[in-house]
Amino acid sequence: MEQISKDSLKIVVFGALNAGKTTFVERLSGQELFLKGEYESITTSFDFVQIKQQDYLIHLFASPGHRRFSFMWETLATGMDGAILLLDSTVGVTPVDHELIDFIEQYGVPYIIAANKDDIFKMDPEFIRKELKLSDNILIGNTSALNDDNLDNLLDKLIDDINKRNNK
Amino acid sequence: MDHARRVNIIPQNFENVLLTINRIKGVKDSLVAGLDGIPIGKIDRESSVLSASTVAALGAVRELTKTVSYGDLEQLIVETDYGKIIIEEFGTEHVIIILTEINANIGMIRVMLKKAVRDFTNNK
Ligand SMILES: Nc1nc2c(ncn2[C@@H]2O[C@H](COP(=O)(O)OP(=O)(O)O)[C@@H](O)[C@H]2O)c(=O)[nH]1
Ligand SMILES: [Mg+2]
């Protein structure tokens, strides 16, 4: 896999511990991750893989869920073109999710929300929009990372948003 | 980092710096990456993993120096039984990563590195 930088995008998946971030990037990429975060390791506390989508080489990162590694959010967010916030539908919207939205908002990049674990419990997107005070242009989708349900589609929509932003 | 900016980074200049550095005795390989963890120039799996982990390590160590209030991080040298990994910030948005042999002359490499980076910055 060899490609020059101009065709690449950096996308970061954020979310609370256990929301399904690692599963999400694993299923989306359909291959073994290049780097897989281990709980005890600081530098590889994130997941990393590259995938091809819409003619882009996507550098896909998943942030560490554990609060202890939250300083890594900034490092991972540096230079990102877009973000995905994963919610755990079995838990609902939590304070960490509010914190993560505020964090992502600072970067001014397109982002989408994925209400994950849809196979167990379905969260109403409009409820999420209200809870997190999101504007209407932020896409909220229901996903099951476990069943690879709606992942590709959401990523496509995020890439479309990024394209729109960059062509302006 | 928006798209336009990423395209504007001309790999040519970086390649000259890397060529100079790779000629130093004891240097196995070198690489320039953005602070976004993405390598400049060719993006193969190996350099992508090296860039992503290095930039993360830099972030972690910077957090350490900040926590103990011990100045700004200038350079990170990691020693392994294979050799050394030297990581240095390069301009405001990039890092240079150098892999060396076990018995490389680190002092020499650091001096040459400083010079190469300075030449690059002046010639921009
Ligand atoms: N039922 C269900 N379980 C999921 C889903 N996504 C992840 N999981 C499970 O949730 C747990 C945590 O997932 P993981 O990807 O490690 O979460 P992370 O901490 O955010 O990286 C694991 O047991 C996964 O198998 C999903 O969509 N549905
Ligand atoms: Mg994980």
mmCIF file of C-alpha atoms and ligand atoms in Angstrom:
data_model
loop_
_atom_site.group_PDB
_atom_site.id
_atom_site.type_symbol
_atom_site.label_atom_id
_atom_site.label_comp_id
_atom_site.label_asym_id
_atom_site.label_seq_id
_atom_site.Cartn_x
_atom_site.Cartn_y
_atom_site.Cartn_z
ATOM 1 C CA MET A 1 0.000 0.000 0.000
ATOM 2 C CA GLU A 2 1.669 3.173 -1.160
ATOM 3 C CA GLN A 3 0.069 6.495 -1.690
ATOM 4 C CA ILE A 4 0.953 10.162 -1.549
ATOM 5 C CA SER A 5 -0.392 12.320 1.210
ATOM 6 C CA LYS A 6 -2.872 14.418 -0.713
ATOM 7 C CA ASP A 7 -5.316 11.526 -1.078
ATOM 8 C CA SER A 8 -5.389 10.722 2.586
ATOM 9 C CA LEU A 9 -7.759 11.607 5.379
ATOM 10 C CA LYS A 10 -7.331 11.267 9.106
ATOM 11 C CA ILE A 11 -10.473 10.187 10.916
ATOM 12 C CA VAL A 12 -10.638 9.590 14.652
ATOM 13 C CA VAL A 13 -13.234 7.537 16.525
ATOM 14 C CA PHE A 14 -13.984 8.818 20.027
ATOM 15 C CA GLY A 15 -16.225 7.355 22.684
ATOM 16 C CA ALA A 16 -16.427 6.079 26.238
ATOM 17 C CA LEU A 17 -14.744 2.904 27.391
ATOM 18 C CA ASN A 18 -16.589 -0.115 25.981
ATOM 19 C CA ALA A 19 -18.666 1.896 23.514
ATOM 20 C CA GLY A 20 -17.270 -0.375 20.809
ATOM 21 C CA LYS A 21 -14.548 1.774 19.215
ATOM 22 C CA THR A 22 -12.073 -1.046 18.681
ATOM 23 C CA THR A 23 -14.770 -3.323 17.278
ATOM 24 C CA PHE A 24 -15.935 -0.455 15.062
ATOM 25 C CA VAL A 25 -12.551 0.134 13.413
ATOM 26 C CA GLU A 26 -11.881 -3.612 13.182
ATOM 27 C CA ARG A 27 -15.145 -4.336 11.382
ATOM 28 C CA LEU A 28 -14.880 -1.276 9.202
ATOM 29 C CA SER A 29 -11.416 -2.231 8.037
ATOM 30 C CA GLY A 30 -12.103 -5.959 7.759
ATOM 31 C CA GLN A 31 -8.500 -6.705 8.632
ATOM 32 C CA GLU A 32 -6.196 -6.976 11.573
ATOM 33 C CA LEU A 33 -5.416 -3.562 13.051
ATOM 34 C CA PHE A 34 -1.933 -2.099 12.505
ATOM 35 C CA LEU A 35 -1.883 -1.024 16.142
ATOM 36 C CA LYS A 36 -4.260 -2.210 18.790
ATOM 37 C CA GLY A 37 -4.469 -0.398 22.105
ATOM 38 C CA GLU A 38 -3.565 -2.362 25.147
ATOM 39 C CA TYR A 39 -4.919 -1.293 28.478
ATOM 40 C CA GLU A 40 -1.513 -1.241 30.154
ATOM 41 C CA SER A 41 0.432 0.471 27.428
ATOM 42 C CA ILE A 42 0.495 4.250 27.106
ATOM 43 C CA THR A 43 1.855 4.799 23.639
ATOM 44 C CA THR A 44 -0.264 2.167 21.958
ATOM 45 C CA SER A 45 -3.344 2.962 23.949
ATOM 46 C CA PHE A 46 -5.070 3.754 20.668
ATOM 47 C CA ASP A 47 -6.045 1.656 17.676
ATOM 48 C CA PHE A 48 -4.790 2.403 14.188
ATOM 49 C CA VAL A 49 -5.500 1.007 10.744
ATOM 50 C CA GLN A 50 -5.615 2.251 7.168
ATOM 51 C CA ILE A 51 -8.503 1.613 4.828
ATOM 52 C CA LYS A 52 -9.419 2.633 1.315
ATOM 53 C CA GLN A 53 -12.747 4.310 0.848
ATOM 54 C CA GLN A 54 -13.974 6.591 -1.949
ATOM 55 C CA ASP A 55 -10.489 6.838 -3.464
ATOM 56 C CA TYR A 56 -9.080 8.016 -0.173
ATOM 57 C CA LEU A 57 -6.553 6.308 1.984
ATOM 58 C CA ILE A 58 -8.124 6.744 5.402
ATOM 59 C CA HIS A 59 -5.943 6.779 8.476
ATOM 60 C CA LEU A 60 -8.425 5.527 11.000
ATOM 61 C CA PHE A 61 -7.645 5.986 14.690
ATOM 62 C CA ALA A 62 -9.684 4.973 17.734
ATOM 63 C CA SER A 63 -8.999 6.899 20.908
ATOM 64 C CA PRO A 64 -8.345 5.279 24.253
ATOM 65 C CA GLY A 65 -11.534 4.963 26.251
ATOM 66 C CA HIS A 66 -10.013 4.991 29.676
ATOM 67 C CA ARG A 67 -10.135 8.358 31.408
ATOM 68 C CA ARG A 68 -6.507 7.869 32.451
ATOM 69 C CA PHE A 69 -5.476 8.349 28.822
ATOM 70 C CA SER A 70 -7.626 11.357 28.046
ATOM 71 C CA PHE A 71 -4.519 13.480 27.407
ATOM 72 C CA MET A 72 -4.102 11.309 24.317
ATOM 73 C CA TRP A 73 -7.271 12.797 22.842
ATOM 74 C CA GLU A 74 -5.359 15.919 21.878
ATOM 75 C CA THR A 75 -2.479 14.038 20.345
ATOM 76 C CA LEU A 76 -4.835 11.901 18.294
ATOM 77 C CA ALA A 77 -7.026 14.814 17.275
ATOM 78 C CA THR A 78 -4.088 16.775 15.846
ATOM 79 C CA GLY A 79 -4.675 17.270 12.134
ATOM 80 C CA MET A 80 -7.829 15.186 11.952
ATOM 81 C CA ASP A 81 -10.128 15.782 8.988
ATOM 82 C CA GLY A 82 -13.205 14.338 10.661
ATOM 83 C CA ALA A 83 -14.398 12.546 13.770
ATOM 84 C CA ILE A 84 -16.906 9.916 14.805
ATOM 85 C CA LEU A 85 -18.376 9.891 18.298
ATOM 86 C CA LEU A 86 -19.536 6.459 19.333
ATOM 87 C CA LEU A 87 -22.252 6.228 21.958
ATOM 88 C CA ASP A 88 -23.018 3.046 23.844
ATOM 89 C CA SER A 89 -26.774 2.649 23.327
ATOM 90 C CA THR A 90 -27.004 0.232 26.235
ATOM 91 C CA VAL A 91 -25.723 2.951 28.571
ATOM 92 C CA GLY A 92 -27.223 6.100 27.054
ATOM 93 C CA VAL A 93 -25.710 9.580 26.882
ATOM 94 C CA THR A 94 -23.171 10.079 29.675
ATOM 95 C CA PRO A 95 -21.047 13.007 30.967
ATOM 96 C CA VAL A 96 -18.037 11.674 29.027
ATOM 97 C CA ASP A 97 -20.042 12.007 25.803
ATOM 98 C CA HIS A 98 -20.806 15.653 26.602
ATOM 99 C CA GLU A 99 -17.139 16.210 27.293
ATOM 100 C CA LEU A 100 -16.142 14.544 24.039
ATOM 101 C CA ILE A 101 -18.591 16.614 21.982
ATOM 102 C CA ASP A 102 -17.181 19.820 23.490
ATOM 103 C CA PHE A 103 -13.709 18.529 22.748
ATOM 104 C CA ILE A 104 -14.446 17.610 19.120
ATOM 105 C CA GLU A 105 -16.301 20.884 18.501
ATOM 106 C CA GLN A 106 -13.107 22.849 19.216
ATOM 107 C CA TYR A 107 -11.497 21.392 16.111
ATOM 108 C CA GLY A 108 -14.152 22.685 13.732
ATOM 109 C CA VAL A 109 -14.075 19.539 11.576
ATOM 110 C CA PRO A 110 -17.080 17.555 10.322
ATOM 111 C CA TYR A 111 -18.210 14.834 12.697
ATOM 112 C CA ILE A 112 -20.994 12.323 13.028
ATOM 113 C CA ILE A 113 -22.566 10.410 15.905
ATOM 114 C CA ALA A 114 -22.967 6.643 15.893
ATOM 115 C CA ALA A 115 -25.315 5.178 18.465
ATOM 116 C CA ASN A 116 -23.640 1.786 18.692
ATOM 117 C CA LYS A 117 -24.874 -1.598 19.963
ATOM 118 C CA ASP A 118 -28.084 -1.006 18.076
ATOM 119 C CA ASP A 119 -28.561 -4.794 18.023
ATOM 120 C CA ILE A 120 -29.238 -4.682 21.771
ATOM 121 C CA PHE A 121 -30.945 -1.365 22.246
ATOM 122 C CA LYS A 122 -32.113 1.337 19.850
ATOM 123 C CA MET A 123 -31.578 4.944 20.895
ATOM 124 C CA ASP A 124 -33.743 7.545 19.223
ATOM 125 C CA PRO A 125 -31.469 9.910 17.246
ATOM 126 C CA GLU A 126 -33.662 12.887 18.091
ATOM 127 C CA PHE A 127 -33.312 12.119 21.781
ATOM 128 C CA ILE A 128 -29.531 12.128 21.335
ATOM 129 C CA ARG A 129 -29.687 15.396 19.408
ATOM 130 C CA LYS A 130 -31.571 17.016 22.259
ATOM 131 C CA GLU A 131 -29.377 15.568 24.983
ATOM 132 C CA LEU A 132 -26.151 16.651 23.320
ATOM 133 C CA LYS A 133 -27.642 19.908 21.952
ATOM 134 C CA LEU A 134 -26.551 19.104 18.394
ATOM 135 C CA SER A 135 -27.600 21.167 15.412
ATOM 136 C CA ASP A 136 -29.686 19.586 12.642
ATOM 137 C CA ASN A 137 -26.775 19.234 10.243
ATOM 138 C CA ILE A 138 -24.956 16.755 12.476
ATOM 139 C CA LEU A 139 -25.743 13.249 11.294
ATOM 140 C CA ILE A 140 -26.758 10.717 13.929
ATOM 141 C CA GLY A 141 -26.920 7.058 12.914
ATOM 142 C CA ASN A 142 -27.596 3.761 14.644
ATOM 143 C CA THR A 143 -24.884 1.152 14.249
ATOM 144 C CA SER A 144 -23.941 -2.294 15.327
ATOM 145 C CA ALA A 145 -20.197 -2.623 15.156
ATOM 146 C CA LEU A 146 -20.568 -6.251 16.179
ATOM 147 C CA ASN A 147 -22.758 -7.040 13.154
ATOM 148 C CA ASP A 148 -21.032 -4.586 10.807
ATOM 149 C CA ASP A 149 -24.320 -2.780 10.444
ATOM 150 C CA ASN A 150 -24.376 0.756 8.959
ATOM 151 C CA LEU A 151 -20.622 1.361 9.449
ATOM 152 C CA ASP A 152 -19.605 1.839 5.798
ATOM 153 C CA ASN A 153 -22.611 4.003 5.142
ATOM 154 C CA LEU A 154 -21.826 6.343 8.047
ATOM 155 C CA LEU A 155 -18.188 6.621 7.028
ATOM 156 C CA ASP A 156 -19.289 7.519 3.485
ATOM 157 C CA LYS A 157 -21.503 10.278 4.813
ATOM 158 C CA LEU A 158 -18.673 11.650 6.919
ATOM 159 C CA ILE A 159 -16.359 11.637 3.899
ATOM 160 C CA ASP A 160 -19.043 13.498 1.923
ATOM 161 C CA ASP A 161 -19.170 16.139 4.673
ATOM 162 C CA ILE A 162 -15.390 16.437 4.609
ATOM 163 C CA ASN A 163 -15.411 16.796 0.815
ATOM 164 C CA LYS A 164 -18.057 19.482 1.016
ATOM 165 C CA ARG A 165 -16.031 21.350 3.611
ATOM 166 C CA ASN A 166 -12.832 21.150 1.567
ATOM 167 C CA ASN A 167 -14.419 22.236 -1.695
ATOM 168 C CA LYS A 168 -15.865 25.373 -0.248
ATOM 169 C CA MET B 1 -5.090 20.304 9.127
ATOM 170 C CA ASP B 2 -7.164 21.009 6.064
ATOM 171 C CA HIS B 3 -6.657 19.424 2.717
ATOM 172 C CA ALA B 4 -5.022 22.327 1.003
ATOM 173 C CA ARG B 5 -2.360 22.531 3.653
ATOM 174 C CA ARG B 6 -1.540 18.878 3.477
ATOM 175 C CA VAL B 7 -1.080 19.115 -0.287
ATOM 176 C CA ASN B 8 1.152 22.151 0.099
ATOM 177 C CA ILE B 9 3.814 20.337 2.041
ATOM 178 C CA ILE B 10 6.352 19.647 -0.659
ATOM 179 C CA PRO B 11 8.009 16.310 0.048
ATOM 180 C CA GLN B 12 10.972 17.381 -2.084
ATOM 181 C CA ASN B 13 12.462 19.595 0.632
ATOM 182 C CA PHE B 14 12.009 16.922 3.226
ATOM 183 C CA GLU B 15 13.642 14.350 1.053
ATOM 184 C CA ASN B 16 16.797 16.428 0.831
ATOM 185 C CA VAL B 17 16.975 16.625 4.608
ATOM 186 C CA LEU B 18 16.433 12.887 4.902
ATOM 187 C CA LEU B 19 19.124 12.165 2.316
ATOM 188 C CA THR B 20 21.610 14.232 4.308
ATOM 189 C CA ILE B 21 20.682 12.469 7.504
ATOM 190 C CA ASN B 22 20.738 8.993 6.019
ATOM 191 C CA ARG B 23 24.320 9.605 4.911
ATOM 192 C CA ILE B 24 25.446 10.025 8.537
ATOM 193 C CA LYS B 25 27.324 6.986 9.787
ATOM 194 C CA GLY B 26 25.217 4.798 12.037
ATOM 195 C CA VAL B 27 21.882 5.994 10.679
ATOM 196 C CA LYS B 28 19.697 3.151 9.425
ATOM 197 C CA ASP B 29 16.700 5.095 8.305
ATOM 198 C CA SER B 30 14.884 8.363 8.806
ATOM 199 C CA LEU B 31 11.419 9.639 8.259
ATOM 200 C CA VAL B 32 9.463 12.880 8.487
ATOM 201 C CA ALA B 33 5.928 12.789 9.811
ATOM 202 C CA GLY B 34 3.287 15.402 10.499
ATOM 203 C CA LEU B 35 2.200 15.963 14.089
ATOM 204 C CA ASP B 36 -0.979 14.256 12.901
ATOM 205 C CA GLY B 37 1.018 11.019 12.926
ATOM 206 C CA ILE B 38 0.953 10.615 9.157
ATOM 207 C CA PRO B 39 4.245 10.243 7.288
ATOM 208 C CA ILE B 40 5.205 12.726 4.595
ATOM 209 C CA GLY B 41 5.878 11.315 1.174
ATOM 210 C CA LYS B 42 5.356 7.619 0.768
ATOM 211 C CA ILE B 43 2.785 6.123 3.086
ATOM 212 C CA ASP B 44 3.475 2.441 3.513
ATOM 213 C CA ARG B 45 2.332 0.400 6.457
ATOM 214 C CA GLU B 46 5.673 0.373 8.222
ATOM 215 C CA SER B 47 6.257 4.127 8.097
ATOM 216 C CA SER B 48 2.620 4.782 9.029
ATOM 217 C CA VAL B 49 2.872 2.645 12.143
ATOM 218 C CA LEU B 50 6.208 4.226 13.065
ATOM 219 C CA SER B 51 4.811 7.738 12.586
ATOM 220 C CA ALA B 52 1.586 7.115 14.483
ATOM 221 C CA SER B 53 3.332 5.514 17.458
ATOM 222 C CA THR B 54 6.147 8.046 17.559
ATOM 223 C CA VAL B 55 3.846 11.042 17.590
ATOM 224 C CA ALA B 56 1.770 9.358 20.318
ATOM 225 C CA ALA B 57 4.903 8.692 22.366
ATOM 226 C CA LEU B 58 5.913 12.313 21.930
ATOM 227 C CA GLY B 59 2.484 13.366 23.194
ATOM 228 C CA ALA B 60 2.812 11.109 26.223
ATOM 229 C CA VAL B 61 6.296 12.335 27.100
ATOM 230 C CA ARG B 62 5.288 15.943 26.573
ATOM 231 C CA GLU B 63 2.492 15.301 29.053
ATOM 232 C CA LEU B 64 5.120 14.002 31.482
ATOM 233 C CA THR B 65 7.393 17.044 31.193
ATOM 234 C CA LYS B 66 4.371 19.303 31.568
ATOM 235 C CA THR B 67 3.114 17.443 34.645
ATOM 236 C CA VAL B 68 6.433 17.733 36.443
ATOM 237 C CA SER B 69 7.019 21.287 35.113
ATOM 238 C CA TYR B 70 10.403 20.489 33.690
ATOM 239 C CA GLY B 71 10.675 22.665 30.604
ATOM 240 C CA ASP B 72 9.706 22.098 27.001
ATOM 241 C CA LEU B 73 10.453 18.835 25.312
ATOM 242 C CA GLU B 74 13.139 19.237 22.653
ATOM 243 C CA GLN B 75 14.160 15.790 21.676
ATOM 244 C CA LEU B 76 13.261 12.261 22.570
ATOM 245 C CA ILE B 77 15.809 9.461 22.410
ATOM 246 C CA VAL B 78 14.672 5.908 22.886
ATOM 247 C CA GLU B 79 17.272 3.204 23.408
ATOM 248 C CA THR B 80 16.577 -0.420 22.580
ATOM 249 C CA ASP B 81 18.807 -3.435 22.108
ATOM 250 C CA TYR B 82 18.571 -2.821 18.343
ATOM 251 C CA GLY B 83 19.709 0.761 18.425
ATOM 252 C CA LYS B 84 18.233 4.150 19.071
ATOM 253 C CA ILE B 85 15.207 6.043 17.917
ATOM 254 C CA ILE B 86 15.727 9.807 17.857
ATOM 255 C CA ILE B 87 12.678 11.984 17.605
ATOM 256 C CA GLU B 88 12.944 15.710 17.083
ATOM 257 C CA GLU B 89 10.405 18.364 16.262
ATOM 258 C CA PHE B 90 10.958 19.872 12.881
ATOM 259 C CA GLY B 91 9.309 23.223 12.278
ATOM 260 C CA THR B 92 5.989 23.650 14.020
ATOM 261 C CA GLU B 93 4.077 20.820 12.390
ATOM 262 C CA HIS B 94 6.495 17.987 11.804
ATOM 263 C CA VAL B 95 8.797 15.567 13.510
ATOM 264 C CA ILE B 96 11.834 13.827 12.182
ATOM 265 C CA ILE B 97 12.383 10.252 13.272
ATOM 266 C CA ILE B 98 15.797 8.638 12.997
ATOM 267 C CA LEU B 99 16.581 4.970 13.512
ATOM 268 C CA THR B 100 20.203 4.241 14.328
ATOM 269 C CA GLU B 101 22.549 1.290 14.783
ATOM 270 C CA ILE B 102 23.321 0.199 18.307
ATOM 271 C CA ASN B 103 26.798 1.765 18.360
ATOM 272 C CA ALA B 104 25.985 4.889 16.366
ATOM 273 C CA ASN B 105 27.684 8.119 17.362
ATOM 274 C CA ILE B 106 24.698 9.901 18.813
ATOM 275 C CA GLY B 107 26.512 13.193 19.405
ATOM 276 C CA MET B 108 27.503 13.411 15.758
ATOM 277 C CA ILE B 109 23.999 12.552 14.595
ATOM 278 C CA ARG B 110 22.482 15.205 16.820
ATOM 279 C CA VAL B 111 24.813 17.884 15.530
ATOM 280 C CA MET B 112 24.161 16.948 11.901
ATOM 281 C CA LEU B 113 20.461 16.755 12.611
ATOM 282 C CA LYS B 114 20.424 20.254 14.084
ATOM 283 C CA LYS B 115 22.276 21.531 11.030
ATOM 284 C CA ALA B 116 20.039 19.764 8.524
ATOM 285 C CA VAL B 117 16.934 21.101 10.235
ATOM 286 C CA ARG B 118 18.420 24.605 10.352
ATOM 287 C CA ASP B 119 19.373 24.498 6.668
ATOM 288 C CA PHE B 120 15.909 23.330 5.802
ATOM 289 C CA THR B 121 14.256 26.088 7.813
ATOM 290 C CA ASN B 122 16.479 28.758 6.237
ATOM 291 C CA ASN B 123 15.962 27.539 2.689
ATOM 292 C CA LYS B 124 12.199 27.453 2.844
HETATM 293 N N1 LIG C 1 -23.922 -6.231 21.158
HETATM 294 C C1 LIG C 1 -22.936 -5.479 20.721
HETATM 295 N N2 LIG C 1 -21.736 -5.504 21.347
HETATM 296 C C2 LIG C 1 -20.754 -4.720 20.884
HETATM 297 C C3 LIG C 1 -20.922 -3.868 19.771
HETATM 298 N N3 LIG C 1 -19.760 -3.201 19.555
HETATM 299 C C4 LIG C 1 -18.899 -3.643 20.493
HETATM 300 N N4 LIG C 1 -19.475 -4.556 21.289
HETATM 301 C C5 LIG C 1 -18.890 -5.251 22.446
HETATM 302 O O1 LIG C 1 -18.627 -4.304 23.455
HETATM 303 C C6 LIG C 1 -17.405 -4.620 24.141
HETATM 304 C C7 LIG C 1 -16.440 -3.460 24.084
HETATM 305 O O2 LIG C 1 -16.066 -3.257 22.729
HETATM 306 P P1 LIG C 1 -14.703 -2.530 22.338
HETATM 307 O O3 LIG C 1 -14.685 -2.443 20.865
HETATM 308 O O4 LIG C 1 -13.553 -3.165 23.001
HETATM 309 O O5 LIG C 1 -14.952 -1.095 23.003
HETATM 310 P P2 LIG C 1 -13.947 0.149 23.181
HETATM 311 O O6 LIG C 1 -13.524 0.171 24.598
HETATM 312 O O7 LIG C 1 -14.759 1.344 22.843
HETATM 313 O O8 LIG C 1 -12.803 -0.045 22.228
HETATM 314 C C8 LIG C 1 -16.876 -5.890 23.484
HETATM 315 O O9 LIG C 1 -17.285 -6.987 24.234
HETATM 316 C C9 LIG C 1 -17.547 -5.873 22.113
HETATM 317 O O10 LIG C 1 -17.708 -7.162 21.589
HETATM 318 C C10 LIG C 1 -22.208 -3.864 19.115
HETATM 319 O O11 LIG C 1 -22.465 -3.156 18.148
HETATM 320 N N5 LIG C 1 -23.171 -4.676 19.651
HETATM 321 MG MG MG C 2 -10.688 -0.123 22.541
#
